[in-house]
XYZ file of C-alpha atoms in Angstrom:
323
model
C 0.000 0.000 0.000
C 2.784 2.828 1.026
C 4.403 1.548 -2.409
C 1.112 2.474 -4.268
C 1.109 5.612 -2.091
C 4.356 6.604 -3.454
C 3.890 6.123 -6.687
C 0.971 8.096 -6.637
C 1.508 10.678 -4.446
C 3.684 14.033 -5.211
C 6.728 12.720 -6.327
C 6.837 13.494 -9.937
C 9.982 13.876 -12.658
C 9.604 17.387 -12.313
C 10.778 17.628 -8.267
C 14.549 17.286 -7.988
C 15.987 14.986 -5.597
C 19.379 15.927 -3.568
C 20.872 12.339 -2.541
C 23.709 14.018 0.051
C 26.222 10.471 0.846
C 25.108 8.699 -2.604
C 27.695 6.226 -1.964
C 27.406 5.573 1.458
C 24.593 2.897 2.862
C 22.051 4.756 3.092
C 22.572 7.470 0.086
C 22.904 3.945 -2.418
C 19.875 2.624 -0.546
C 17.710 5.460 -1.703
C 19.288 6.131 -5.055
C 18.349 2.399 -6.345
C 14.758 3.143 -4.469
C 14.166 6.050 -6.004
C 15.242 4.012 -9.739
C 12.847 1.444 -8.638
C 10.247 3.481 -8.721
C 10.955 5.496 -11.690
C 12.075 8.576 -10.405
C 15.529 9.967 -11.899
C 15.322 13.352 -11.226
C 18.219 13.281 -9.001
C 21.010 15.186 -8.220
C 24.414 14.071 -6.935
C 27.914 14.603 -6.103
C 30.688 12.483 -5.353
C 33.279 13.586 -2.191
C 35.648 15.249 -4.137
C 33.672 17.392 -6.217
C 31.323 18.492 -3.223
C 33.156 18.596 0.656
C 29.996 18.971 2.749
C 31.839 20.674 5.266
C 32.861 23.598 3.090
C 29.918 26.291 3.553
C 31.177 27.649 -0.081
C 30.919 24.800 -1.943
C 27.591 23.279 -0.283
C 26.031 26.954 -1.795
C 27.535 26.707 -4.529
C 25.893 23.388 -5.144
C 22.483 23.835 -3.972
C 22.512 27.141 -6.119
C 23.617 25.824 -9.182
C 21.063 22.301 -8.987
C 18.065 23.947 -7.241
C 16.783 20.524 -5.761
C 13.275 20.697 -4.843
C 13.969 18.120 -2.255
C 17.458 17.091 0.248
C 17.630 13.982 1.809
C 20.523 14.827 4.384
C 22.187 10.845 4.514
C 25.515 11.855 4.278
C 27.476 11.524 7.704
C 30.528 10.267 9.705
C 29.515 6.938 11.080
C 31.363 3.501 12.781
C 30.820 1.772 15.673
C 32.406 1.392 18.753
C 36.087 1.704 18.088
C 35.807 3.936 15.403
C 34.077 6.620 18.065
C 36.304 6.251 20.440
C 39.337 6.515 18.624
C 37.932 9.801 16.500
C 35.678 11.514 18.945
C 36.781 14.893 17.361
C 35.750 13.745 13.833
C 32.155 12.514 14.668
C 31.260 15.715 16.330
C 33.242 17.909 14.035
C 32.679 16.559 10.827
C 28.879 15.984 11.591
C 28.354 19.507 12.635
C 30.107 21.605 9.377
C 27.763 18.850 7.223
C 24.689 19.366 9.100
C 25.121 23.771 9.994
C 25.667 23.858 6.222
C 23.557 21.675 4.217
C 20.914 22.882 6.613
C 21.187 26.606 6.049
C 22.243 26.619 2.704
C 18.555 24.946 1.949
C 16.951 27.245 3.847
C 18.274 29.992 2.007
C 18.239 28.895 -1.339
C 14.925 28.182 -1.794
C 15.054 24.556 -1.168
C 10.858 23.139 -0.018
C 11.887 20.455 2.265
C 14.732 18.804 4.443
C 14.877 15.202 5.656
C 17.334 15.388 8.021
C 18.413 11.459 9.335
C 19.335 11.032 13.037
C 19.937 7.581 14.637
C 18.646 5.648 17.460
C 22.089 6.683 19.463
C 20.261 9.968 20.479
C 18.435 8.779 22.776
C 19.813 7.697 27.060
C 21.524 4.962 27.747
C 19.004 3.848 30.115
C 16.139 5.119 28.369
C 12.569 3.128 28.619
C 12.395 0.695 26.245
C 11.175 0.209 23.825
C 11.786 4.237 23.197
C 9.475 6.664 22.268
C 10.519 9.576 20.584
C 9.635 11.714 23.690
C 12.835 10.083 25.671
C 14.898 12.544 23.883
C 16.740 14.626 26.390
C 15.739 12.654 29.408
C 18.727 10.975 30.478
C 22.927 10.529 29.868
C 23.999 9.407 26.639
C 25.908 6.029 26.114
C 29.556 7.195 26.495
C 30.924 5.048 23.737
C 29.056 7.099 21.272
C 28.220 10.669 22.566
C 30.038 12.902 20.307
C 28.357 11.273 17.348
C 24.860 11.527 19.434
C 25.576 14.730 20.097
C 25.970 15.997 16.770
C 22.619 14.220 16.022
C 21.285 16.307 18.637
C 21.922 19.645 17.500
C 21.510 18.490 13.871
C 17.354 17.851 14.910
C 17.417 21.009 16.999
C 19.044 23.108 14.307
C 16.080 21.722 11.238
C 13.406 22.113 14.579
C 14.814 25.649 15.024
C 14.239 26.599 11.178
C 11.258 25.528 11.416
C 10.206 27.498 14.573
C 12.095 30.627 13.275
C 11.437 30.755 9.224
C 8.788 28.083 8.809
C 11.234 26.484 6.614
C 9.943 22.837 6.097
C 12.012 20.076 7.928
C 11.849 16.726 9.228
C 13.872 14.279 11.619
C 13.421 10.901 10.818
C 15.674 8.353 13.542
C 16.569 5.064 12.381
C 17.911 2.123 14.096
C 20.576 0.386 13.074
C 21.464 -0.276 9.626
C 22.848 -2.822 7.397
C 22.328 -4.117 3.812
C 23.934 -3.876 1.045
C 26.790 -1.139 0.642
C 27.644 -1.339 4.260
C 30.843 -0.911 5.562
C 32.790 -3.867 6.292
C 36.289 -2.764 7.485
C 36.766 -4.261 10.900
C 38.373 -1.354 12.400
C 35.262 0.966 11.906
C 32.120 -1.000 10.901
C 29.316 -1.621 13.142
C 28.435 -4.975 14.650
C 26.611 -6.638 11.753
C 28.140 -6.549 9.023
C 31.615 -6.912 11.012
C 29.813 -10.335 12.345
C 29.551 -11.190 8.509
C 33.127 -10.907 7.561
C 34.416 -12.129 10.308
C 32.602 -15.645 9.799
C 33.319 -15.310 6.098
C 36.934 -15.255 6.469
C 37.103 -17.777 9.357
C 34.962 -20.034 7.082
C 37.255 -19.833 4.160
C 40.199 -19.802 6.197
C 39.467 -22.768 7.938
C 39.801 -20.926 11.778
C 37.960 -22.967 14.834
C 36.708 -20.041 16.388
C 35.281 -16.219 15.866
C 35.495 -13.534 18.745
C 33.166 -11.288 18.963
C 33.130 -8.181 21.282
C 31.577 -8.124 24.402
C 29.671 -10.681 26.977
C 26.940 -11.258 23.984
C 24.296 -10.466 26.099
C 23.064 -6.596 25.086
C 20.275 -6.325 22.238
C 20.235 -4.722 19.558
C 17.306 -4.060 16.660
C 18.274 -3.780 13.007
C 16.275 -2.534 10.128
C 17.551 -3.803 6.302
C 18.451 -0.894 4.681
C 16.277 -0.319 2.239
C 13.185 -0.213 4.517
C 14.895 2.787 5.891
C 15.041 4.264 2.103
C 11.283 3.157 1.291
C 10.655 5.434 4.742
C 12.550 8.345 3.584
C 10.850 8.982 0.448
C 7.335 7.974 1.940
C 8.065 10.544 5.291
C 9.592 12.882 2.353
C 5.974 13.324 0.917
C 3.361 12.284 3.736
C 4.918 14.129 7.010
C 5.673 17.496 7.937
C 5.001 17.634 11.412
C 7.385 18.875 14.301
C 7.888 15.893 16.327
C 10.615 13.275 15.496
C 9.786 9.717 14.024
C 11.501 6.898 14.846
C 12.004 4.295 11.809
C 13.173 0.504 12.678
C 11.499 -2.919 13.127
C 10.047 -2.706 16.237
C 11.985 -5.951 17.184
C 15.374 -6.591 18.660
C 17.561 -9.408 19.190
C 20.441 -10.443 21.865
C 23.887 -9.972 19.853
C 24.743 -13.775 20.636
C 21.430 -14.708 18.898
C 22.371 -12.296 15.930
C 25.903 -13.789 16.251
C 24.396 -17.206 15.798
C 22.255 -16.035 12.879
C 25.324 -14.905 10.899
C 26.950 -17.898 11.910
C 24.345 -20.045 9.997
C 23.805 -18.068 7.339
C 27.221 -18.023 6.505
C 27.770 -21.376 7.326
C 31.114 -21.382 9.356
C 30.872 -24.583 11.672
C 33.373 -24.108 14.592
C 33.069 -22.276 17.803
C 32.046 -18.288 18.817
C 34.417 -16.910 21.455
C 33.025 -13.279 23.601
C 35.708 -10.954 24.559
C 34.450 -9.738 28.097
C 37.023 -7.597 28.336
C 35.662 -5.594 25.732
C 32.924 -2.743 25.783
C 29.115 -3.785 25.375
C 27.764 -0.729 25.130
C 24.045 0.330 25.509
C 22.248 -2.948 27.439
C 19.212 -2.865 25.044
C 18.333 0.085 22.140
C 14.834 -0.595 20.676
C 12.606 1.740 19.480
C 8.907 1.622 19.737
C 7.814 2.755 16.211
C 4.410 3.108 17.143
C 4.359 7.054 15.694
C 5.708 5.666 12.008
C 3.039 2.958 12.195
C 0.346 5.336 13.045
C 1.267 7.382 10.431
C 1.218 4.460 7.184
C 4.699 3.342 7.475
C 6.112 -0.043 8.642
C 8.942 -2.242 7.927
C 8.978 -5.309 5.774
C 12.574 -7.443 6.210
C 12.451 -9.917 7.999
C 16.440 -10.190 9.932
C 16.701 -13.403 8.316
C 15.994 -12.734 5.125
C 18.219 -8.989 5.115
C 21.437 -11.085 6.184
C 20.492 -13.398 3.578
C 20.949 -10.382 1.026
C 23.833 -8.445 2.874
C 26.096 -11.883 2.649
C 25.057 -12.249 -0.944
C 25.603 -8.779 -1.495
C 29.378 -9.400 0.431
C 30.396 -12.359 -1.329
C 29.407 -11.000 -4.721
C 31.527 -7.466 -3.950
C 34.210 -9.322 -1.907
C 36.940 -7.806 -3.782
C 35.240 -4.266 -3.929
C 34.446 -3.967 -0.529
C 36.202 -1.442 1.632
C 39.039 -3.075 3.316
């Protein structure tokens, strides 16, 4: 039904599409939705031709393509040892993207902003599963708070346009992400699709055992990719209210169950090893997407099914992937 919706609905040829991180998960994600369902009005530019964090150039850009439409995807992103190795990075980076691409839009005559946040905003020890209205309640998980941070002030800076200039923005939060295009280095990827290579190579290596980080025992809930990019374009045309939406699968799963899941899927048959001396972070992060129901949108992956087509996608790119 939201398919129909979309097809239907006010996306036509004639509004332009910013895609900002086109090559990242999310940006490809939404770029082969948006092909799908034969819209190719879209605009685009790679790294070196556009640095988000140069106010000059992000002008220069939005002038020059006057998108009707910016899906703000692009971002500095890793997991656990990636944030606390950079900390100055995640909140730097983040900020120049967000301050810029934000304004600039406003100012250049752009209609709407999707701005994407992540489930990391929210406490440590918030309620779960957790509503959008935990925001600012509580500390933030230390392992990740300059990239939650960012996220923060990214939401409040598109709320505060709105307040101040009317200028029409939305925050959409996802969960955590995988699919295909994900990054698989295991010095800065996040728990899945680390999982994934990690059995791969054991598997074709012939090891005995995998480690994996941590006692095993915090949840987690992930949301395939490109339910996240069906949700952007479907938010993109049906919402415009002022509250945040949270966007995942309303399930979660213990990350020794998902490391048994990859395990199978991959089919690597010896033993899974958990580094306790290593940092769990957040005991459980699931989001009640109760607001995103209530408003026409749910997810359709199953977890089983969007590993299935991550490790195809891996083994088929094996070569290409980042290393």
């Amino acid at each position: 039904m939201v398919e129909n919706n979309i097809k239907n609905n006010l996306l036509t040829n004639e509004k332009k599409i910013f895609v900002s991180g086109h090559k990242g998960l999310v940006g490809s994600s939404v770029l082969r939705y948006l092909d799908n369902i034969g819209h190719d009005n879209v605009c685009i530019a790679d790294r070196g031709a556009l640095d988000l964090k140069d106010k000059a150039s992000v002008e220069s850009f939005i002038s020059k393509q006057k998108p009707d439409y910016i899906i703000l995807s692009a971002a500095k992103v890793g997991g656990i040892h990636a944030n606390n190795t950079y900390p100055v990075d995640f909140i730097y980076d983040n900020l120049c993207i967000q301050n810029n691409v934000i304004d600039a839009a406003y100012r250049l005559g752009v209609s709407k902003l999707v701005f994407l946040g992540s489930s990391c905003i929210y406490p440590k020890f918030a309620t779960q599963p957790i509503k959008e209205s935990e925001l600012l309640t509580g500390a933030l998980e230390p392992t990740n708070e300059y990239y939650a941070i960012a996220k923060i002030a990214g939401i409040k800076l598109a709320q505060a346009y709105k307040k101040q200039y009317g200028f029409n923005t939305i925050s959409l939060m996802p969960t955590n992400l995988y699919g295909p295009g994900d990054n698989f280095n295991l010095e800065n990827s996040h728990v899945l699709p680390a999982l994934i290579r990690k059995f791969h190579e054991a598997k074709i290596t012939g090891k005995k055992e995998v480690v994996v980080w941590g006692t095993g025992k915090v949840k987690r809930e992930f949301l395939y990719v490109d339910d996240l990019a069906q949700a952007l374009i479907y938010f993109m045309q049906s919402y415009s209210g002022d509250d945040i939406v949270n966007i995942g699968a309303g399930t979660d799963v213990s990350i020794s169950g998902l490391a048994y899941h990859v395990k199978e899927i991959v089919g690597f048959n010896g033993n899974i090893i958990y580094d306790t001396s290593k940092p769990d972070g957040t005991p459980r992060k699931l989001l009640d997407v109760s607001l995103a129901k209530s408003l026409g949108w749910q997810s359709k992956t199953s977890l089983h099914e969007g590993i299935k087509k991550t490790y195809s996608w891996f083994v088929g790119n094996a070569v290409d992937i980042r290393k």
